[in-house]
């Protein structure tokens, strides 16, 4: 009898633990669980405030997976860490809850993307519309890549420094070409055209003055180089500057991902939809996320009507 009681207590304890695990998730304030949907995110699109919290409080852990929970009036974020813990954050990215097991996403319904034009996200997806959306996303990715290439080109066009005219070039046969204006550079090309078998490169005659075109102060600093060694140092400096430029751009891009946007930063097509359908309401803020499925979603909070979801083409998701 005593043994039976022990078994009963153990079973009852396991039931309590299991129930606690199912109910220990941070619930969005005032939301019915049945109204909440989730999307799994690319980890860079966890709210930046939440990422900063994790980096500051769990520096040795990485984010295994992340989610956004969206209800009718509010939303929040979930993050599973590499130590098997999971953390809950509110719509401001503020930490609210932690647990010693991964987020139990199956408690909620998976969110839809609303690719089909006519149904606001309900029903089956139209294949042609979905393919068009995928084509639009590919175009946006190409445009983003082109923009970064243009930024690189702009940086290179500024080039860190340039030689101040007039200066002189020593050709492989020891002849001197003076560069007093841009057109004089053609003389170097002509020399090589006249000497097609020459493989040696021409050299700068020192001393030479250079002008830095990128500086912290924003001024065009002038410096005199006295030797090839000085020039090598400047070239290394420029190379490091380019790497820093790329790293700063990457860091800025990461920080901006999923940031809270004010009305001036929200897509015009979304603002048009809201002005037509919720003319008496006002936008509180918005965030843009990218899901693990590589789909962009715009989450907009209104003062009176709560949360609205849009896909990347500004189509409302019901």
CSV table of C-alpha atoms in Angstrom, one decimal:
chain,number,residue,atom,x,y,z
A,1,UNK,CA,0.0,0.0,0.0
A,2,UNK,CA,2.8,2.3,0.9
A,3,UNK,CA,4.6,1.5,-2.4
A,4,UNK,CA,1.4,2.3,-4.3
A,5,UNK,CA,1.2,5.7,-2.6
A,6,UNK,CA,4.7,6.5,-3.6
A,7,UNK,CA,4.0,5.6,-7.2
A,8,UNK,CA,0.8,7.7,-7.1
A,9,UNK,CA,2.8,10.7,-5.7
A,10,UNK,CA,5.5,10.3,-8.4
A,11,UNK,CA,2.9,10.1,-11.2
A,12,UNK,CA,1.0,13.1,-9.8
A,13,UNK,CA,4.3,15.1,-9.6
A,14,UNK,CA,5.2,14.3,-13.2
A,15,UNK,CA,1.7,15.4,-14.3
A,16,UNK,CA,2.2,18.7,-12.4
A,17,UNK,CA,5.7,19.3,-14.0
A,18,UNK,CA,4.4,18.5,-17.5
A,19,UNK,CA,1.5,20.9,-17.0
A,20,UNK,CA,3.8,23.6,-15.7
A,21,UNK,CA,6.0,23.2,-18.7
A,22,UNK,CA,3.1,23.7,-21.0
A,23,UNK,CA,1.8,26.7,-19.1
A,24,UNK,CA,5.1,28.5,-18.3
A,25,UNK,CA,5.4,30.4,-21.5
A,26,UNK,CA,5.0,34.2,-21.3
A,27,UNK,CA,1.5,35.0,-22.5
A,28,UNK,CA,0.9,38.2,-24.4
A,29,UNK,CA,-1.0,40.6,-22.1
A,30,UNK,CA,-4.8,40.3,-22.5
A,31,UNK,CA,-4.6,37.9,-25.4
A,32,UNK,CA,-6.5,34.7,-25.9
A,33,UNK,CA,-4.0,31.9,-26.6
A,34,UNK,CA,-6.2,30.8,-29.6
A,35,UNK,CA,-5.7,34.2,-31.2
A,36,UNK,CA,-1.9,34.0,-31.1
A,37,UNK,CA,0.1,32.9,-34.1
A,38,UNK,CA,3.9,32.4,-34.3
A,39,UNK,CA,6.5,32.8,-37.1
A,40,UNK,CA,10.0,31.4,-36.8
A,41,UNK,CA,12.5,34.1,-37.5
A,42,UNK,CA,15.9,34.4,-38.9
A,43,UNK,CA,17.9,35.0,-35.7
A,44,UNK,CA,19.2,38.4,-36.9
A,45,UNK,CA,15.5,39.5,-36.9
A,46,UNK,CA,14.9,39.0,-33.2
A,47,UNK,CA,14.2,42.4,-31.8
A,48,UNK,CA,17.6,44.3,-31.4
A,49,UNK,CA,16.7,45.2,-27.8
A,50,UNK,CA,16.3,41.4,-27.1
A,51,UNK,CA,19.6,40.6,-28.8
A,52,UNK,CA,21.4,43.2,-26.7
A,53,UNK,CA,19.9,41.7,-23.6
A,54,UNK,CA,21.1,38.2,-24.5
A,55,UNK,CA,24.5,39.5,-25.5
A,56,UNK,CA,24.8,41.3,-22.2
A,57,UNK,CA,23.4,38.6,-19.9
A,58,UNK,CA,24.4,35.4,-21.7
A,59,UNK,CA,27.6,36.3,-23.5
A,60,UNK,CA,28.8,32.7,-23.8
A,61,UNK,CA,25.5,31.5,-25.3
A,62,UNK,CA,24.2,31.7,-28.9
A,63,UNK,CA,20.7,31.9,-30.2
A,64,UNK,CA,19.5,28.6,-31.6
A,65,UNK,CA,16.1,29.7,-32.8
A,66,UNK,CA,13.9,32.7,-32.4
A,67,UNK,CA,10.2,33.5,-32.9
A,68,UNK,CA,7.7,36.3,-33.0
A,69,UNK,CA,4.3,35.8,-31.3
A,70,UNK,CA,1.5,37.9,-32.7
A,71,UNK,CA,-1.9,38.4,-31.1
A,72,UNK,CA,-4.8,40.8,-31.8
A,73,UNK,CA,-3.5,43.7,-29.7
A,74,UNK,CA,0.1,42.9,-28.9
A,75,UNK,CA,3.1,40.8,-29.9
A,76,UNK,CA,6.3,39.5,-28.4
A,77,UNK,CA,9.5,37.5,-29.1
A,78,UNK,CA,10.9,34.1,-28.0
A,79,UNK,CA,14.5,33.0,-28.1
A,80,UNK,CA,15.9,29.5,-27.6
A,81,UNK,CA,19.5,29.6,-26.4
A,82,UNK,CA,22.3,27.1,-26.8
A,83,UNK,CA,22.2,26.2,-23.1
A,84,UNK,CA,18.6,24.8,-23.6
A,85,UNK,CA,17.1,27.9,-21.9
A,86,UNK,CA,14.5,30.0,-23.6
A,87,UNK,CA,13.6,33.6,-23.0
A,88,UNK,CA,10.4,35.7,-23.6
A,89,UNK,CA,10.3,39.4,-24.5
A,90,UNK,CA,7.5,41.8,-25.0
A,91,UNK,CA,6.8,43.9,-28.1
A,92,UNK,CA,9.4,46.5,-26.9
A,93,UNK,CA,12.0,43.7,-26.8
A,94,UNK,CA,12.1,43.9,-23.0
A,95,UNK,CA,12.9,40.6,-21.1
A,96,UNK,CA,9.8,39.2,-19.4
A,97,UNK,CA,10.3,35.5,-18.7
A,98,UNK,CA,12.8,32.7,-18.7
A,99,UNK,CA,12.4,28.9,-18.6
A,100,UNK,CA,14.8,25.9,-18.5
A,101,UNK,CA,13.6,24.3,-21.7
A,102,UNK,CA,13.1,25.4,-25.3
A,103,UNK,CA,10.0,27.4,-26.3
A,104,UNK,CA,7.0,25.2,-26.9
A,105,UNK,CA,5.8,26.6,-30.2
A,106,UNK,CA,3.2,23.9,-30.7
A,107,UNK,CA,0.9,25.6,-28.2
A,108,UNK,CA,0.2,28.2,-30.9
A,109,UNK,CA,-0.9,28.2,-34.5
A,110,UNK,CA,1.7,28.8,-37.2
A,111,UNK,CA,1.2,32.2,-39.0
A,112,UNK,CA,0.3,32.4,-42.7
A,113,UNK,CA,1.9,34.6,-45.3
A,114,UNK,CA,-1.0,35.8,-47.3
A,115,UNK,CA,0.5,35.4,-50.8
A,116,UNK,CA,-2.8,35.2,-52.6
A,117,UNK,CA,-4.1,38.6,-53.6
A,118,UNK,CA,-7.9,38.1,-53.2
A,119,UNK,CA,-8.2,36.4,-49.9
A,120,UNK,CA,-6.0,38.5,-47.5
A,121,UNK,CA,-4.1,35.4,-46.6
A,122,UNK,CA,-7.0,33.0,-46.2
A,123,UNK,CA,-7.4,29.8,-48.2
A,124,UNK,CA,-5.0,28.2,-50.6
A,125,UNK,CA,-2.2,30.2,-52.2
A,126,UNK,CA,-2.4,31.0,-55.9
A,127,UNK,CA,0.6,29.5,-57.6
A,128,UNK,CA,1.0,32.4,-60.1
A,129,UNK,CA,0.8,35.0,-57.3
A,130,UNK,CA,3.2,33.1,-55.1
A,131,UNK,CA,5.7,32.8,-58.0
A,132,UNK,CA,5.4,36.6,-58.6
A,133,UNK,CA,6.1,37.3,-54.9
A,134,UNK,CA,9.1,35.1,-55.0
A,135,UNK,CA,10.3,36.9,-58.1
A,136,UNK,CA,9.7,40.2,-56.4
A,137,UNK,CA,11.8,39.0,-53.4
A,138,UNK,CA,14.6,38.0,-55.7
A,139,UNK,CA,14.5,41.4,-57.3
A,140,UNK,CA,14.8,43.1,-53.9
A,141,UNK,CA,17.7,40.9,-53.0
A,142,UNK,CA,19.4,41.9,-56.3
A,143,UNK,CA,18.7,45.5,-55.7
A,144,UNK,CA,20.2,45.2,-52.2
A,145,UNK,CA,23.3,43.7,-53.6
A,146,UNK,CA,23.5,46.4,-56.3
A,147,UNK,CA,23.2,49.0,-53.6
A,148,UNK,CA,26.1,47.5,-51.6
A,149,UNK,CA,28.2,47.4,-54.8
A,150,UNK,CA,27.4,51.0,-55.4
A,151,UNK,CA,28.5,51.9,-51.8
A,152,UNK,CA,31.7,50.0,-52.3
A,153,UNK,CA,32.3,51.8,-55.6
A,154,UNK,CA,31.6,55.1,-54.0
A,155,UNK,CA,34.1,54.3,-51.3
A,156,UNK,CA,36.7,53.2,-53.9
A,157,UNK,CA,36.0,56.3,-56.0
A,158,UNK,CA,36.9,58.4,-53.0
A,159,UNK,CA,39.8,55.9,-52.7
A,160,UNK,CA,41.2,57.1,-49.4
A,161,UNK,CA,43.8,59.3,-51.2
A,162,UNK,CA,45.0,60.7,-54.5
A,163,UNK,CA,48.2,62.1,-55.8
A,164,UNK,CA,48.4,65.9,-55.9
A,165,UNK,CA,49.3,67.2,-59.4
A,166,UNK,CA,51.8,67.9,-60.7
A,167,UNK,CA,53.8,64.8,-60.0
A,168,UNK,CA,56.1,62.6,-62.0
A,169,UNK,CA,56.1,59.0,-63.1
A,170,UNK,CA,59.3,57.0,-63.8
A,171,UNK,CA,58.9,54.6,-66.7
A,172,UNK,CA,60.8,51.3,-67.0
A,173,UNK,CA,63.3,52.9,-69.4
A,174,UNK,CA,64.0,55.6,-66.7
A,175,UNK,CA,62.2,58.3,-68.8
A,176,UNK,CA,60.0,60.7,-66.9
A,177,UNK,CA,56.4,61.5,-67.6
A,178,UNK,CA,55.0,64.6,-65.8
A,179,UNK,CA,51.3,64.4,-64.7
A,180,UNK,CA,50.0,67.9,-64.6
A,181,UNK,CA,46.3,67.1,-65.6
A,182,UNK,CA,44.1,64.1,-66.0
A,183,UNK,CA,44.8,63.8,-69.7
A,184,UNK,CA,48.5,63.3,-69.1
A,185,UNK,CA,47.7,59.8,-67.8
A,186,UNK,CA,47.2,58.9,-71.5
A,187,UNK,CA,50.9,59.3,-72.0
A,188,UNK,CA,51.5,56.3,-69.8
A,189,UNK,CA,49.2,54.2,-71.8
A,190,UNK,CA,50.9,55.4,-75.0
A,191,UNK,CA,54.3,54.5,-73.7
A,192,UNK,CA,53.2,50.9,-73.0
A,193,UNK,CA,51.5,50.7,-76.4
A,194,UNK,CA,54.9,51.7,-78.0
A,195,UNK,CA,56.7,49.2,-75.8
A,196,UNK,CA,54.5,46.1,-75.9
A,197,UNK,CA,57.2,43.7,-74.7
A,198,UNK,CA,57.8,45.6,-71.5
A,199,UNK,CA,56.3,43.9,-68.4
A,200,UNK,CA,57.8,46.1,-65.7
A,201,UNK,CA,55.5,48.7,-64.1
A,202,UNK,CA,56.1,52.4,-63.8
A,203,UNK,CA,56.9,54.0,-60.5
A,204,UNK,CA,56.0,57.2,-58.6
A,205,UNK,CA,58.9,59.6,-58.3
A,206,UNK,CA,59.4,60.7,-54.6
A,207,UNK,CA,58.8,62.9,-52.8
A,208,UNK,CA,55.2,63.2,-53.8
A,209,UNK,CA,52.2,64.9,-52.1
A,210,UNK,CA,49.0,63.0,-51.5
A,211,UNK,CA,45.6,64.2,-50.4
A,212,UNK,CA,43.5,61.9,-48.1
A,213,UNK,CA,39.9,62.0,-49.3
A,214,UNK,CA,38.4,60.0,-46.3
A,215,UNK,CA,39.2,61.2,-42.8
A,216,UNK,CA,37.5,61.3,-39.4
A,217,UNK,CA,37.4,65.1,-39.5
A,218,UNK,CA,36.0,65.1,-42.9
A,219,UNK,CA,38.8,67.3,-44.1
A,220,UNK,CA,41.1,66.5,-47.1
A,221,UNK,CA,44.4,66.1,-45.2
A,222,UNK,CA,47.6,66.6,-47.3
A,223,UNK,CA,50.7,64.5,-46.6
A,224,UNK,CA,54.1,64.2,-48.3
A,225,UNK,CA,55.5,60.7,-49.0
A,226,UNK,CA,59.2,60.4,-49.2
A,227,UNK,CA,59.7,56.8,-50.1
A,228,UNK,CA,58.0,53.6,-51.4
A,229,UNK,CA,57.9,52.5,-47.7
A,230,UNK,CA,55.7,55.5,-47.0
A,231,UNK,CA,53.4,54.7,-49.9
A,232,UNK,CA,53.1,51.1,-48.7
A,233,UNK,CA,51.9,52.3,-45.3
A,234,UNK,CA,49.3,54.5,-46.9
A,235,UNK,CA,48.0,51.6,-49.0
A,236,UNK,CA,47.7,49.4,-46.0
A,237,UNK,CA,45.9,52.1,-44.2
A,238,UNK,CA,43.4,52.4,-47.1
A,239,UNK,CA,42.9,48.6,-47.2
A,240,UNK,CA,42.1,48.6,-43.4
A,241,UNK,CA,39.7,51.6,-43.9
A,242,UNK,CA,37.8,49.6,-46.6
A,243,UNK,CA,37.5,46.6,-44.3
A,244,UNK,CA,36.3,48.8,-41.5
A,245,UNK,CA,33.8,50.5,-43.9
A,246,UNK,CA,32.4,47.1,-44.8
A,247,UNK,CA,32.3,45.9,-41.1
A,248,UNK,CA,30.5,49.1,-40.1
A,249,UNK,CA,27.9,48.6,-42.8
A,250,UNK,CA,27.4,45.0,-41.7
A,251,UNK,CA,27.1,46.0,-38.1
A,252,UNK,CA,24.7,48.8,-38.9
A,253,UNK,CA,22.6,46.6,-41.0
A,254,UNK,CA,22.4,44.0,-38.3
A,255,UNK,CA,21.4,46.6,-35.7
A,256,UNK,CA,18.7,48.0,-37.9
A,257,UNK,CA,17.1,44.6,-38.5
A,258,UNK,CA,13.7,44.4,-36.8
A,259,UNK,CA,14.2,47.8,-35.2
A,260,UNK,CA,11.1,49.7,-34.0
A,261,UNK,CA,10.1,52.1,-36.7
A,262,UNK,CA,8.2,55.3,-36.4
A,263,UNK,CA,5.6,56.5,-38.9
A,264,UNK,CA,8.3,58.2,-41.1
A,265,UNK,CA,10.1,54.9,-41.7
A,266,UNK,CA,7.0,52.8,-42.6
A,267,UNK,CA,6.4,51.8,-46.2
A,268,UNK,CA,4.1,54.3,-48.0
A,269,UNK,CA,1.8,51.5,-49.3
A,270,UNK,CA,1.2,50.3,-45.8
A,271,UNK,CA,0.4,53.8,-44.6
A,272,UNK,CA,-2.0,54.2,-47.6
A,273,UNK,CA,-3.8,51.0,-46.6
A,274,UNK,CA,-4.2,52.2,-43.0
A,275,UNK,CA,-5.4,55.6,-44.0
A,276,UNK,CA,-8.1,54.1,-46.2
A,277,UNK,CA,-9.2,51.3,-43.8
A,278,UNK,CA,-8.5,52.8,-40.4
A,279,UNK,CA,-8.8,56.5,-41.0
A,280,UNK,CA,-9.7,57.3,-37.4
A,281,UNK,CA,-6.8,55.4,-35.9
A,282,UNK,CA,-3.1,56.2,-35.6
A,283,UNK,CA,0.1,54.2,-36.0
A,284,UNK,CA,2.0,53.6,-32.7
A,285,UNK,CA,5.1,51.8,-34.3
A,286,UNK,CA,6.1,49.0,-36.7
A,287,UNK,CA,8.7,46.4,-37.1
A,288,UNK,CA,9.9,44.5,-40.2
A,289,UNK,CA,11.0,40.9,-39.7
A,290,UNK,CA,12.2,38.1,-42.0
A,291,UNK,CA,11.1,34.6,-41.2
A,292,UNK,CA,13.2,31.4,-41.4
A,293,UNK,CA,11.3,30.8,-44.7
A,294,UNK,CA,12.9,34.0,-46.0
A,295,UNK,CA,9.6,35.9,-46.1
A,296,UNK,CA,9.4,39.5,-45.1
A,297,UNK,CA,6.6,40.6,-42.8
A,298,UNK,CA,5.6,44.1,-41.6
A,299,UNK,CA,4.1,44.2,-38.1
A,300,UNK,CA,2.2,47.4,-37.4
A,301,UNK,CA,0.6,48.4,-34.1
A,302,UNK,CA,-2.4,50.8,-34.2
A,303,UNK,CA,-3.5,52.7,-31.1
A,304,UNK,CA,-7.1,51.5,-31.2
A,305,UNK,CA,-7.2,48.5,-33.6
A,306,UNK,CA,-4.2,46.6,-32.4
A,307,UNK,CA,-1.8,44.6,-34.6
A,308,UNK,CA,-1.9,44.4,-38.4
A,309,UNK,CA,0.3,42.1,-40.5
A,310,UNK,CA,1.4,42.8,-44.0
A,311,UNK,CA,3.6,40.8,-46.4
A,312,UNK,CA,6.5,42.5,-48.2
A,313,UNK,CA,4.2,43.6,-51.0
A,314,UNK,CA,2.0,45.5,-48.5
A,315,UNK,CA,-0.8,43.0,-48.8
A,316,UNK,CA,-2.8,42.8,-45.6
A,317,UNK,CA,-2.7,39.4,-43.9
A,318,UNK,CA,-5.9,38.6,-42.1
